mmCIF file of C-alpha atoms in Angstrom:
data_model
loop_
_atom_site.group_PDB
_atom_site.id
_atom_site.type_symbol
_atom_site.label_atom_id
_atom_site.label_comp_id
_atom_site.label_asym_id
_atom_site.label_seq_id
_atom_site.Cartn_x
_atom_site.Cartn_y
_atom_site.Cartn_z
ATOM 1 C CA UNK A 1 18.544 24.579 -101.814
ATOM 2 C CA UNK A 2 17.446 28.166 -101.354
ATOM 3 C CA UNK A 3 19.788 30.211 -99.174
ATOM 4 C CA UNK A 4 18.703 32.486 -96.041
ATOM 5 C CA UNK A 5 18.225 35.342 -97.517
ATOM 6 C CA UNK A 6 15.428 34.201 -99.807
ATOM 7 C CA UNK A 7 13.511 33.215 -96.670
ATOM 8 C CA UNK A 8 14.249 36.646 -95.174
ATOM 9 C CA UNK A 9 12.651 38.249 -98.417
ATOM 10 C CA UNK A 10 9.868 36.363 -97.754
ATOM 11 C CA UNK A 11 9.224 36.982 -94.068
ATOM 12 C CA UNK A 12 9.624 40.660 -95.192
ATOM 13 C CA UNK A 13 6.315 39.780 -97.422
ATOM 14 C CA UNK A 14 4.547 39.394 -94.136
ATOM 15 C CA UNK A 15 5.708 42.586 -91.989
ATOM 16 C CA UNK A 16 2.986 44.559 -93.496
ATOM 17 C CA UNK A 17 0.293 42.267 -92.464
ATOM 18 C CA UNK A 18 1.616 42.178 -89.010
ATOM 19 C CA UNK A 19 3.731 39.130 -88.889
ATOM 20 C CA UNK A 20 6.330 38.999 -86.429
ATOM 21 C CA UNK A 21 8.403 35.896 -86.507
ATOM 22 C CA UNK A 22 8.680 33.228 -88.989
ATOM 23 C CA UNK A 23 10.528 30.330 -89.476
ATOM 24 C CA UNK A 24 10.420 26.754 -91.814
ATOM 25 C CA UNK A 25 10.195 23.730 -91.292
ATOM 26 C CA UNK A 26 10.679 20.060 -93.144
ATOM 27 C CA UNK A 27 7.992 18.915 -94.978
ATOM 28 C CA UNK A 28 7.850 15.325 -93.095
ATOM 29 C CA UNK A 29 5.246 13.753 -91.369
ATOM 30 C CA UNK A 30 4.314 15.383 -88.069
ATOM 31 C CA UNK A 31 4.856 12.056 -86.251
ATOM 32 C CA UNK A 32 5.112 13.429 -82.686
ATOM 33 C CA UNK A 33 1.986 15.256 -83.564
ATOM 34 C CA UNK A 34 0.291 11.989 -85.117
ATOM 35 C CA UNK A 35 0.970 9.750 -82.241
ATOM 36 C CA UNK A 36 0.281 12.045 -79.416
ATOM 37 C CA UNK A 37 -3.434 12.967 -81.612
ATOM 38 C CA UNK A 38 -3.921 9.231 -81.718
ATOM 39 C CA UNK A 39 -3.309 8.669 -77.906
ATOM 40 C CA UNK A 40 -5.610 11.182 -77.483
ATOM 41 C CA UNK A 41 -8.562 9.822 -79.384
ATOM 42 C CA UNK A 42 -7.582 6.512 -77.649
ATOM 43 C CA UNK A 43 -7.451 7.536 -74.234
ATOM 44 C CA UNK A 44 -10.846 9.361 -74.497
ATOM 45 C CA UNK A 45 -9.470 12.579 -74.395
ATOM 46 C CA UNK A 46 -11.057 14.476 -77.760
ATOM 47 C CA UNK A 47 -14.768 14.571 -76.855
ATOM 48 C CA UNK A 48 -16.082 14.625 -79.845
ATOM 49 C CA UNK A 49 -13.983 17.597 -81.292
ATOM 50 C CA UNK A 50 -13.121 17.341 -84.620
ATOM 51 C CA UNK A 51 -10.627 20.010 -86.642
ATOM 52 C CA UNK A 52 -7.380 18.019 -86.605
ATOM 53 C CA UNK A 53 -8.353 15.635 -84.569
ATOM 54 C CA UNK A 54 -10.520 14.086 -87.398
ATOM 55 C CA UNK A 55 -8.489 13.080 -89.915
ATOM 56 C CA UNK A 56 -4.437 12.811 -88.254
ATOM 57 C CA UNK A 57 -3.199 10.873 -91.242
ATOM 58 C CA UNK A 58 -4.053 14.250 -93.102
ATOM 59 C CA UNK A 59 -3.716 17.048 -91.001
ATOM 60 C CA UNK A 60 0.023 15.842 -89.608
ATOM 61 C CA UNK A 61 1.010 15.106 -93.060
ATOM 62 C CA UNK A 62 1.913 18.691 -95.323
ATOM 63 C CA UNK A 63 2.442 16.127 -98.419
ATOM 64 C CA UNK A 64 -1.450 15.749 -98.142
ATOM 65 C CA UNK A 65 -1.655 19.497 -98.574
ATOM 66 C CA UNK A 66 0.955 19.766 -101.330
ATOM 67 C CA UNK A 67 2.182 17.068 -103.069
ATOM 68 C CA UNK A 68 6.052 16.551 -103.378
ATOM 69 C CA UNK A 69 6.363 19.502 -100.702
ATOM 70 C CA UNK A 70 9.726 20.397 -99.473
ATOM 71 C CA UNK A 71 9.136 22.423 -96.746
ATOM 72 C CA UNK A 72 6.705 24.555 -94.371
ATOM 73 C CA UNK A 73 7.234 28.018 -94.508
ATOM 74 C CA UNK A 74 5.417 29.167 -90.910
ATOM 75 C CA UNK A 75 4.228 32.573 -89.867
ATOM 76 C CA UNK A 76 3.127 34.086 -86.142
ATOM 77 C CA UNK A 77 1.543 37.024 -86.051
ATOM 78 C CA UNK A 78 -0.255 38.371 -82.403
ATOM 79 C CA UNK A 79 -3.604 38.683 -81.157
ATOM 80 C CA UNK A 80 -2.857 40.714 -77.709
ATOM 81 C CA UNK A 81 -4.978 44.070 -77.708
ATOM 82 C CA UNK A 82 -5.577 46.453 -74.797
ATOM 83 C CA UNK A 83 -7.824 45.937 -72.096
ATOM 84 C CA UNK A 84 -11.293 46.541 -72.793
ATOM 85 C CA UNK A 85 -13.707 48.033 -70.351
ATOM 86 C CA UNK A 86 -16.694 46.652 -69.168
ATOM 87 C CA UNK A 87 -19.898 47.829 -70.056
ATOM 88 C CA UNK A 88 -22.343 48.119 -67.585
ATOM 89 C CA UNK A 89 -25.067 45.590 -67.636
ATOM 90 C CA UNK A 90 -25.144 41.869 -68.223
ATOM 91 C CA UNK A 91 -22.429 41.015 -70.299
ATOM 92 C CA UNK A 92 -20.157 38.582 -71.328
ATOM 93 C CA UNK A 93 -16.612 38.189 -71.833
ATOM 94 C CA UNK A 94 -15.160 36.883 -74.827
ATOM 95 C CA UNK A 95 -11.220 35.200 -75.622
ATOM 96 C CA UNK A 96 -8.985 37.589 -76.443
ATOM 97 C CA UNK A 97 -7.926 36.372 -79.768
ATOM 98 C CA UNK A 98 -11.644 36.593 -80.813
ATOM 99 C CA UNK A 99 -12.196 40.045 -80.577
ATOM 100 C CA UNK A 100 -11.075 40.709 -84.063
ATOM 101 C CA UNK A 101 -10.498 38.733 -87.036
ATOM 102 C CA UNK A 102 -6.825 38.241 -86.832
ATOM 103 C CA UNK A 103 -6.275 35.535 -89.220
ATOM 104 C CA UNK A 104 -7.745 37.365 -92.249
ATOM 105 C CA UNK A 105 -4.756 40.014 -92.210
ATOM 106 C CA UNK A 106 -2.522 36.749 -91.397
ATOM 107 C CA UNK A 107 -3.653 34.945 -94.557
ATOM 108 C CA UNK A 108 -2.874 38.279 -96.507
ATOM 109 C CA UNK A 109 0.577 38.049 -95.573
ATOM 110 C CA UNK A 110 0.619 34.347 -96.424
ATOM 111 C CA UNK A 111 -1.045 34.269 -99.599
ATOM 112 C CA UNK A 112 2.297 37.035 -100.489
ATOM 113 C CA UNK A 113 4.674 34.451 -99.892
ATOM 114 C CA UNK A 114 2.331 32.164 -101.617
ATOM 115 C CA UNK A 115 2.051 34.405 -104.840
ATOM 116 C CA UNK A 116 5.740 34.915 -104.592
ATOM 117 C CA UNK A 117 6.674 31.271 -104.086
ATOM 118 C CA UNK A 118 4.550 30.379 -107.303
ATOM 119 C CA UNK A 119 6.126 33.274 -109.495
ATOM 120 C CA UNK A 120 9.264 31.666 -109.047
ATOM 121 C CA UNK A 121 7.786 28.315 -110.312
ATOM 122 C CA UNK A 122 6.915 26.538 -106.691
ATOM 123 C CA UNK A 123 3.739 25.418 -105.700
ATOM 124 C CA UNK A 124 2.992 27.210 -102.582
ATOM 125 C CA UNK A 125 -0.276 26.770 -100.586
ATOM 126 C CA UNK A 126 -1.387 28.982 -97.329
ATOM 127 C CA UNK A 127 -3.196 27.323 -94.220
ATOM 128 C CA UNK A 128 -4.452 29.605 -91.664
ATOM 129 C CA UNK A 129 -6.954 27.889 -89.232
ATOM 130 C CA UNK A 130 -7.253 24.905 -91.137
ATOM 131 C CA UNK A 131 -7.509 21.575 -90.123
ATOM 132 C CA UNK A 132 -5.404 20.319 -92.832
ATOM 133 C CA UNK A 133 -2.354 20.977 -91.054
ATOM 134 C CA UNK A 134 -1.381 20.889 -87.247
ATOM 135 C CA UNK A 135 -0.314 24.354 -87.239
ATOM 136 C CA UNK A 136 1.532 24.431 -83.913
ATOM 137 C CA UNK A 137 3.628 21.472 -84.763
ATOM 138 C CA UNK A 138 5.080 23.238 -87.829
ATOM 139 C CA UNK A 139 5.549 26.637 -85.804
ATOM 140 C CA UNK A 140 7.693 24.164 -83.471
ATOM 141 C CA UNK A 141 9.144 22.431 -85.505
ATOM 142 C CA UNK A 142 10.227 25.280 -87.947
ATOM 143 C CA UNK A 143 11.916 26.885 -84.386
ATOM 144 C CA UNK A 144 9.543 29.456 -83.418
ATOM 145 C CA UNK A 145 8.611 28.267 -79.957
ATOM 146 C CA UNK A 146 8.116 25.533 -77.651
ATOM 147 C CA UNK A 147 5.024 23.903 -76.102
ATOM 148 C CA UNK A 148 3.896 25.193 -73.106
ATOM 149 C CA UNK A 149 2.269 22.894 -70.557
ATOM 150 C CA UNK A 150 -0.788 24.485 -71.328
ATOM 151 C CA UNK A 151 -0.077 22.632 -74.957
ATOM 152 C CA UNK A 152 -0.180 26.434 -76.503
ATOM 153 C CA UNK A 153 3.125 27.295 -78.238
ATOM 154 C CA UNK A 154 5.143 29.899 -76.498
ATOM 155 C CA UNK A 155 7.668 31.795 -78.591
ATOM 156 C CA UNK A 156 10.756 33.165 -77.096
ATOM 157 C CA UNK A 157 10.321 36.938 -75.349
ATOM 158 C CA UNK A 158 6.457 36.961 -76.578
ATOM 159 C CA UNK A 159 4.467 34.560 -75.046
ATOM 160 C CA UNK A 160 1.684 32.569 -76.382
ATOM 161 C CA UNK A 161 -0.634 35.457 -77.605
ATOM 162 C CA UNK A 162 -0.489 34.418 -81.559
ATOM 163 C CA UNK A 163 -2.270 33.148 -83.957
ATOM 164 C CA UNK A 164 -0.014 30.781 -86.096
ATOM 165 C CA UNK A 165 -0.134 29.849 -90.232
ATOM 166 C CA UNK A 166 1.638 28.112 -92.951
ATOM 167 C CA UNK A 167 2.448 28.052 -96.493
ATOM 168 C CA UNK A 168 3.438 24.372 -97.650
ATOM 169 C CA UNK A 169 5.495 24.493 -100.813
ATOM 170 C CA UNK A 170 7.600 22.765 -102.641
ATOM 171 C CA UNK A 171 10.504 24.904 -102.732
ATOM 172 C CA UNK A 172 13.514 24.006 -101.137
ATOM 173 C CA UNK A 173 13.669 25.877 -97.695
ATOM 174 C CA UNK A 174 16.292 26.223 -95.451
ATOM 175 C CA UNK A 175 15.206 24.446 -92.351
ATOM 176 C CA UNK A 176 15.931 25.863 -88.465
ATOM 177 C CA UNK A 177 18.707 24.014 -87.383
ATOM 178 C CA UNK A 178 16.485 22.331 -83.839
ATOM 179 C CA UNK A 179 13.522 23.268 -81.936
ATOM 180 C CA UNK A 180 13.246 25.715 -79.015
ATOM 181 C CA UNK A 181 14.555 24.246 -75.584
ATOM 182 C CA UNK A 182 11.300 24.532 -73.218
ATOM 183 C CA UNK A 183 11.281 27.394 -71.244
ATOM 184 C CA UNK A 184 8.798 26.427 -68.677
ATOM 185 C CA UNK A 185 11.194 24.482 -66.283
ATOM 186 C CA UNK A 186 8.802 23.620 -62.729
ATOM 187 C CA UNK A 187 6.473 26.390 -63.829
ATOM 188 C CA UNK A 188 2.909 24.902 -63.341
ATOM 189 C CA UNK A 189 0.267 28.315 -62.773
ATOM 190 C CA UNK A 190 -1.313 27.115 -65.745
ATOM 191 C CA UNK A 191 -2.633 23.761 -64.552
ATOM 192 C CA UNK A 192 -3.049 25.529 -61.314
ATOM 193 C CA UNK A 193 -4.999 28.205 -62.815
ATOM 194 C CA UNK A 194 -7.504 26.275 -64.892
ATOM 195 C CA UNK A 195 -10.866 26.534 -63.675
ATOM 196 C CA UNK A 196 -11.988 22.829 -64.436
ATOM 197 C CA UNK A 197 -8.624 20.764 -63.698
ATOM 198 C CA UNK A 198 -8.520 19.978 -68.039
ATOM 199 C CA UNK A 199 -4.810 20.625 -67.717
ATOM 200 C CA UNK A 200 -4.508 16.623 -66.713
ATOM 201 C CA UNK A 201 -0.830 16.411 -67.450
ATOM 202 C CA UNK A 202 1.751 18.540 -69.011
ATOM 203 C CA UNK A 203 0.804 19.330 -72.262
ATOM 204 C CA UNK A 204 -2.380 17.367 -71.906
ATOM 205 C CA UNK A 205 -5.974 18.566 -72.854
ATOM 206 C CA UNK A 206 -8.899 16.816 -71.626
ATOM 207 C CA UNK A 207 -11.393 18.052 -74.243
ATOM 208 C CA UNK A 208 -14.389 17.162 -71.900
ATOM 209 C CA UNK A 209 -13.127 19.947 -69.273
ATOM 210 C CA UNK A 210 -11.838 23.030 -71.257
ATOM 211 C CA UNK A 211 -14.192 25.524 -71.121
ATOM 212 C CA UNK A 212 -13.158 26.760 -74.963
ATOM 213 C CA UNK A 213 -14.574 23.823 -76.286
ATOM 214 C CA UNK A 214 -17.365 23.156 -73.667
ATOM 215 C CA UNK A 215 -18.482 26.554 -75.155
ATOM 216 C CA UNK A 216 -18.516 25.354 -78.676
ATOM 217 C CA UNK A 217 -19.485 21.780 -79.011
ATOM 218 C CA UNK A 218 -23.251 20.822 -78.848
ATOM 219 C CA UNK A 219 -25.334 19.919 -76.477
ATOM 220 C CA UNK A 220 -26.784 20.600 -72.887
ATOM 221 C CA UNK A 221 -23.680 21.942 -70.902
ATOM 222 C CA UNK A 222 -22.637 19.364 -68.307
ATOM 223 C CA UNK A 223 -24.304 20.789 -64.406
ATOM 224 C CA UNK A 224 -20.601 20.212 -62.827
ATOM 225 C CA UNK A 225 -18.751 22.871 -65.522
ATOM 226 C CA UNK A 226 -21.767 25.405 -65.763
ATOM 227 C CA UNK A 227 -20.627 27.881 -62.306
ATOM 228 C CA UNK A 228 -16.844 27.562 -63.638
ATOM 229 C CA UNK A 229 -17.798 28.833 -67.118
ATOM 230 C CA UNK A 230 -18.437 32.005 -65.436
ATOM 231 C CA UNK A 231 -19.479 34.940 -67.423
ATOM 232 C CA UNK A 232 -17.334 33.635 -70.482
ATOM 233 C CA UNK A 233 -19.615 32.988 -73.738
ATOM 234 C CA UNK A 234 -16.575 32.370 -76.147
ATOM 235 C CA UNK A 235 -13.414 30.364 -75.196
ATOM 236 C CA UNK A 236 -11.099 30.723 -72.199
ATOM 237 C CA UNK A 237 -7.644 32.220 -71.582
ATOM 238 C CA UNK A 238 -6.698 31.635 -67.770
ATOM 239 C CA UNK A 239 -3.694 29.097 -68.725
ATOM 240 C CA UNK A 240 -2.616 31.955 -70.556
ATOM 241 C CA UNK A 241 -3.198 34.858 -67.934
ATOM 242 C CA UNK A 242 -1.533 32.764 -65.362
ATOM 243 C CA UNK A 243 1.894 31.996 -68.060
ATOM 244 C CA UNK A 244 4.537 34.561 -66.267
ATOM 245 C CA UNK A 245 6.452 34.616 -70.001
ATOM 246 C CA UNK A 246 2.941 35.245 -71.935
ATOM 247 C CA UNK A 247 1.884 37.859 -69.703
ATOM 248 C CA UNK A 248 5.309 39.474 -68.644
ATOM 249 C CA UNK A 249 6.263 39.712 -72.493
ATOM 250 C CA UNK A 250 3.157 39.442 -74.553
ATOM 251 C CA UNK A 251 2.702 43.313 -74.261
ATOM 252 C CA UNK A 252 5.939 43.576 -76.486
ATOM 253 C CA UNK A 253 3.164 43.327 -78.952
ATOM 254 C CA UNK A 254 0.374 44.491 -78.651
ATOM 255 C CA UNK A 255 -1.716 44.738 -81.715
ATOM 256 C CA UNK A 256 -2.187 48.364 -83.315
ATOM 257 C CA UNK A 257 -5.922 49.054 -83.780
ATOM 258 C CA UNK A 258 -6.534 52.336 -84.242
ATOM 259 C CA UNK A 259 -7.862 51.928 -88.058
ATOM 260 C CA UNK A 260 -9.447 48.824 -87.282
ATOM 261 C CA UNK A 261 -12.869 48.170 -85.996
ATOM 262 C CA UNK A 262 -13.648 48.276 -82.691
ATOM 263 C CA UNK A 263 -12.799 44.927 -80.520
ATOM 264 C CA UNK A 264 -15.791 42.799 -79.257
ATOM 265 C CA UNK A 265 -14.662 41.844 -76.222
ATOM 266 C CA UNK A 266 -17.859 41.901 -74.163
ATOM 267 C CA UNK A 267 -21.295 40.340 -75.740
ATOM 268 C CA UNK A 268 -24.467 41.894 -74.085
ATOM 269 C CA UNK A 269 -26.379 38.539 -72.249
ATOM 270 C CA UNK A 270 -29.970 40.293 -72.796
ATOM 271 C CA UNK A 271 -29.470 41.236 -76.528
ATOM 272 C CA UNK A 272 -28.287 38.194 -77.871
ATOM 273 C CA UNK A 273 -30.978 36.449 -76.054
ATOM 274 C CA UNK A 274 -33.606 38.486 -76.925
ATOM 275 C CA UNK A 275 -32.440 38.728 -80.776
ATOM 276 C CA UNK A 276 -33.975 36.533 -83.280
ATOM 277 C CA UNK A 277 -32.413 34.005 -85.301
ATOM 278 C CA UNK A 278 -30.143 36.565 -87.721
ATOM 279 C CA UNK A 279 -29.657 38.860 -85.211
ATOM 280 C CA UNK A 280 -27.830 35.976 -83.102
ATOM 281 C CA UNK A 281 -25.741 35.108 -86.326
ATOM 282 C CA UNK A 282 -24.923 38.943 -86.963
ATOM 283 C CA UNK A 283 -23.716 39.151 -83.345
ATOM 284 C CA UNK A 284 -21.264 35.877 -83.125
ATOM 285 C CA UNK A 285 -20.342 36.634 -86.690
ATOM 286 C CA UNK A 286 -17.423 34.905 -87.844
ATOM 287 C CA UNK A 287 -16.789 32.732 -84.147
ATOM 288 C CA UNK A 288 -17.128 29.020 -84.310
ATOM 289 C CA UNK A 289 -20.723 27.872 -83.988
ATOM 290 C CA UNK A 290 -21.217 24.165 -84.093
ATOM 291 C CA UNK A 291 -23.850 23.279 -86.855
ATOM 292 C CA UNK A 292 -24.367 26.970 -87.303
ATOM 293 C CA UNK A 293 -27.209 26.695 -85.044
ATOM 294 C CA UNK A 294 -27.959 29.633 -82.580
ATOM 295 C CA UNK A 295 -29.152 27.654 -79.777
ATOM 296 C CA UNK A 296 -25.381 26.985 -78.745
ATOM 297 C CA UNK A 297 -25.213 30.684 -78.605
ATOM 298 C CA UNK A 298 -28.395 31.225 -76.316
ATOM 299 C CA UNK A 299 -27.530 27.860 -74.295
ATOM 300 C CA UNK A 300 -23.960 29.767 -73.499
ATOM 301 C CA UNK A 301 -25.902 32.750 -72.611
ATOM 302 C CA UNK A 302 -28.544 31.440 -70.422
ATOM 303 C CA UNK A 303 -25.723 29.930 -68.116
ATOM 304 C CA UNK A 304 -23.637 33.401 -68.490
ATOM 305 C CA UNK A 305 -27.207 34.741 -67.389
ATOM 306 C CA UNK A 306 -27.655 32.011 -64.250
ATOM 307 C CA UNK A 307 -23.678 33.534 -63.178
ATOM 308 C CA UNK A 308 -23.767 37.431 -63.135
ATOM 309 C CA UNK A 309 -26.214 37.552 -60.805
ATOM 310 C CA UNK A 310 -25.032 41.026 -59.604
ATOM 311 C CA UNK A 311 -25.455 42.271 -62.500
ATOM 312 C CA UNK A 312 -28.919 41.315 -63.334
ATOM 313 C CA UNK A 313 -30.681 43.294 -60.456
ATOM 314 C CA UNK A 314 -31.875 46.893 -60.364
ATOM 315 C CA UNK A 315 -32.624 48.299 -63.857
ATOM 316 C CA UNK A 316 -32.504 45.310 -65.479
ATOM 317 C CA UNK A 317 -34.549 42.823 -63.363
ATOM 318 C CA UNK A 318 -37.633 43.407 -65.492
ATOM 319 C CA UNK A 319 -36.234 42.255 -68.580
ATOM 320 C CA UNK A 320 -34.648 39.880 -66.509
ATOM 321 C CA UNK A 321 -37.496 37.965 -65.406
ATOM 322 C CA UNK A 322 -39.339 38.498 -68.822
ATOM 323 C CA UNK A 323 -36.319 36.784 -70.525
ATOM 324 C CA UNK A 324 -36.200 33.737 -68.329
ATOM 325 C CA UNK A 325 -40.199 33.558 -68.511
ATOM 326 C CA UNK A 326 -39.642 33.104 -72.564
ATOM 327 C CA UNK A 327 -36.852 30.438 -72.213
ATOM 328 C CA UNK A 328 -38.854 28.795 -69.832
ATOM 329 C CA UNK A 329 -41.665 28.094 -72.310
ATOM 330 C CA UNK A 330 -39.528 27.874 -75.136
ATOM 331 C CA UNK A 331 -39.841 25.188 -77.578
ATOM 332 C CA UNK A 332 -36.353 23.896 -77.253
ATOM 333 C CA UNK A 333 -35.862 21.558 -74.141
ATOM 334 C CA UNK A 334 -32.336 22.230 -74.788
ATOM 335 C CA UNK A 335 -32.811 26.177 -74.017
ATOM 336 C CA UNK A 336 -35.529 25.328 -71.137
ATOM 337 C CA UNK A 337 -33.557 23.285 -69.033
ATOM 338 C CA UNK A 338 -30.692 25.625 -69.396
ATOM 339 C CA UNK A 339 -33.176 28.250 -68.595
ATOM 340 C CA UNK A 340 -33.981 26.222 -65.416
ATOM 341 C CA UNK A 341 -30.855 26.536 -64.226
ATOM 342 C CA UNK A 342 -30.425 29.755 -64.176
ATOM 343 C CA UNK A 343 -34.038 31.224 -63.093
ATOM 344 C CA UNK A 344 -32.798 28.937 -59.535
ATOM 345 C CA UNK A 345 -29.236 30.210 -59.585
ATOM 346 C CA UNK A 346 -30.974 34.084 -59.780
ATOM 347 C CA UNK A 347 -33.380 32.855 -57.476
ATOM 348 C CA UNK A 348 -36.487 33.503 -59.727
ATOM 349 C CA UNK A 349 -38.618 30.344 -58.074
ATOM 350 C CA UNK A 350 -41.567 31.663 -58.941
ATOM 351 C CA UNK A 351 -40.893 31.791 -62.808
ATOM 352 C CA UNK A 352 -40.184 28.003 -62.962
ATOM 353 C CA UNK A 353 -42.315 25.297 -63.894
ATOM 354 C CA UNK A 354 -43.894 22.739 -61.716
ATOM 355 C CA UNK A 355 -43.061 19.706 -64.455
ATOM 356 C CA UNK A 356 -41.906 19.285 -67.844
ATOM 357 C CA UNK A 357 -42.859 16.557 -70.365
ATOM 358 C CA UNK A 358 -38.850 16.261 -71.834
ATOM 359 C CA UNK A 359 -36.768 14.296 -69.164
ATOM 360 C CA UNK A 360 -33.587 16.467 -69.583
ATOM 361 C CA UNK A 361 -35.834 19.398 -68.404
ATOM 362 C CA UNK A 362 -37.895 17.691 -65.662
ATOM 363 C CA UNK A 363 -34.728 16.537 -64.089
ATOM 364 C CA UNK A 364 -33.307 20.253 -64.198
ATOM 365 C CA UNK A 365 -36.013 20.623 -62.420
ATOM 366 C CA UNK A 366 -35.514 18.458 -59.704
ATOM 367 C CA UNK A 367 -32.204 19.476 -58.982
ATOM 368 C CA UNK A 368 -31.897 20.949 -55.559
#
């Protein structure tokens, strides 16, 4: 067995990459993880999301990732950046831990322990938003925080603002001693403070209400979620505004990005939707776009479009109303019922059509 001090040379791998807590873990089965995935998926709960949900025998077992693995050598690293200001204009608000690429500096710092793992004759593989590996179940596991009732792991004196990765070797790792005691006690602002009610019990997700993955899975966006998703276009993070730990102590750590580029925190509405094909995939860049199909991207914007109402008057009603007339006659029945939706919620009557041949549209259409 490899003592402490090896394990402290290689958290010390990750400082420069921004890593601020690490920890290891067993390399067992992820059992808790693997039953409470499979009661999931059997009590309807998944949607249709995929990432570890697809596969649980794999992604709650590291000796899938690395055979004959010892142990889990887990890394946190946070996301939190200043405010951003608003522009003016129809825009739309984006998560916070997608306003930068924050997992490419984390797999850096990973792929150092990695390197120096396999130059001491381990095998040593990084995961880093990977569905090969329930990443918050190792971060738990390994001692780094507990789960929230929001299911996001909260680490002790930081909050939740992290994005989380893992190098499964087979070195022998000194494993943390027990988990984190939750911290939450009768704290519940999360499940209060969730827009849809997908907070259904602590700790439990129902897929088919969070507004992060309404955002990203296909198809038409379901009429009872559309005024809650507000003017967010990219994931969600009121469980985690309303966490008193997250936001009382998150700013302990707030990212440094003055040689970085700057964060996209706001998407113009109008430009996206008015961009071509490559122009939509040069603006959502490296985000999570299901199929890789910009539709999702319009569909999220039209709706977006149908909720800032203030903001689509006076110098902007012109391209406006000549945005909605497009998406109106536009050859996707996807985008034209979408675009429906919002020409009533702007109250643009007159742009709408008195029929449609596809049923999804004609019954937009019929709506009240």
């Amino acid at each position: 067995m490899l003592d402490a001090g090896y394990v402290a040379e290689l958290a010390e791998l990750t400082r420069p990459f921004g890593v601020t807590h690490t920890g290891v873990a067993a390399a067992d089965v992820l059992l808790r993880a693997r039953v409470a995935i499979e009661q999931r998926i059997a009590d309807g709960l998944v949607d249709g999301m995929q990432f570890t949900f697809k596969n649980p025998a794999r992604s709650t077992d590291p000796q899938r990732a690395v055979p004959d693995a010892r142990s889990v050598f887990v890394a946190a690293r946070p996301y939190l950046l200043p405010d951003q200001e608003r522009p003016d204009g129809p825009v739309a608000r984006v998560a916070r831990y997608a306003w930068l690429d924050h997992y490419a500096p984390l797999r850096e710092g990973l792929w150092a322990v990695a390197r120096r793992l396999r130059a001491d004759g381990y095998k040593a593989v990084p995961f880093a938003d990977d569905n090969s590996i329930v990443d918050r179940e190792v971060a738990y596991r390994a001692g780094l925080g507990w789960f929230g009732k929001n299911a996001n792991l909260l680490l002790p004196g930081a909050g939740s603002w992290f994005v989380l990765g893992c190098v499964v070797t087979t070195a022998p790792l000194p494993v943390a001693a027990s988990p984190v005691e939750d911290g939450c006690g009768t704290c519940r602002r999360c499940l209060d403070a969730c827009p849809t009610g997908a907070i259904i019990a602590e700790g439990v997700i129902d897929a088919a209400r969070c507004l992060a993955w309404v955002l990203q899975k296909p198809g038409i966006i379901p009429h009872h979620l559309r005024e809650a998703v507000g003017d967010r276009i990219y994931g969600c993070d009121d469980c985690q505004d309303a966490c008193p730990p997250t936001v009382r102590l998150g700013r302990r750590f707030t990212v440094d990005v003055s040689t970085r580029e700057p964060p996209m925190a706001w998407l113009s509405v109008l430009q996206l939707l008015m961009a071509d094909d490559a122009g939509v995939a040069q603006m959502w860049g490296r985000w999570y776009l299901a199929e890789r199909d910009p539709r999702w991207a319009r569909r999220n914007a039209l709706v977006v479009l149908g909720n800032i109402g203030d903001l689509t008057v006076g110098p902007h009603i012109h391209t406006v109303r000549a945005v909605l007339a497009d998406y109106l006659s536009h050859n996707d029945p996807v985008l034209r019922a979408h675009a429906v939706w919002a020409a009533r919620r702007l109250g643009h009557h007159d742009l709408m059509p008195v029929s449609d041949p596809h049923p999804d549209v004609q019954r937009e259409l019929q709506m009240p």
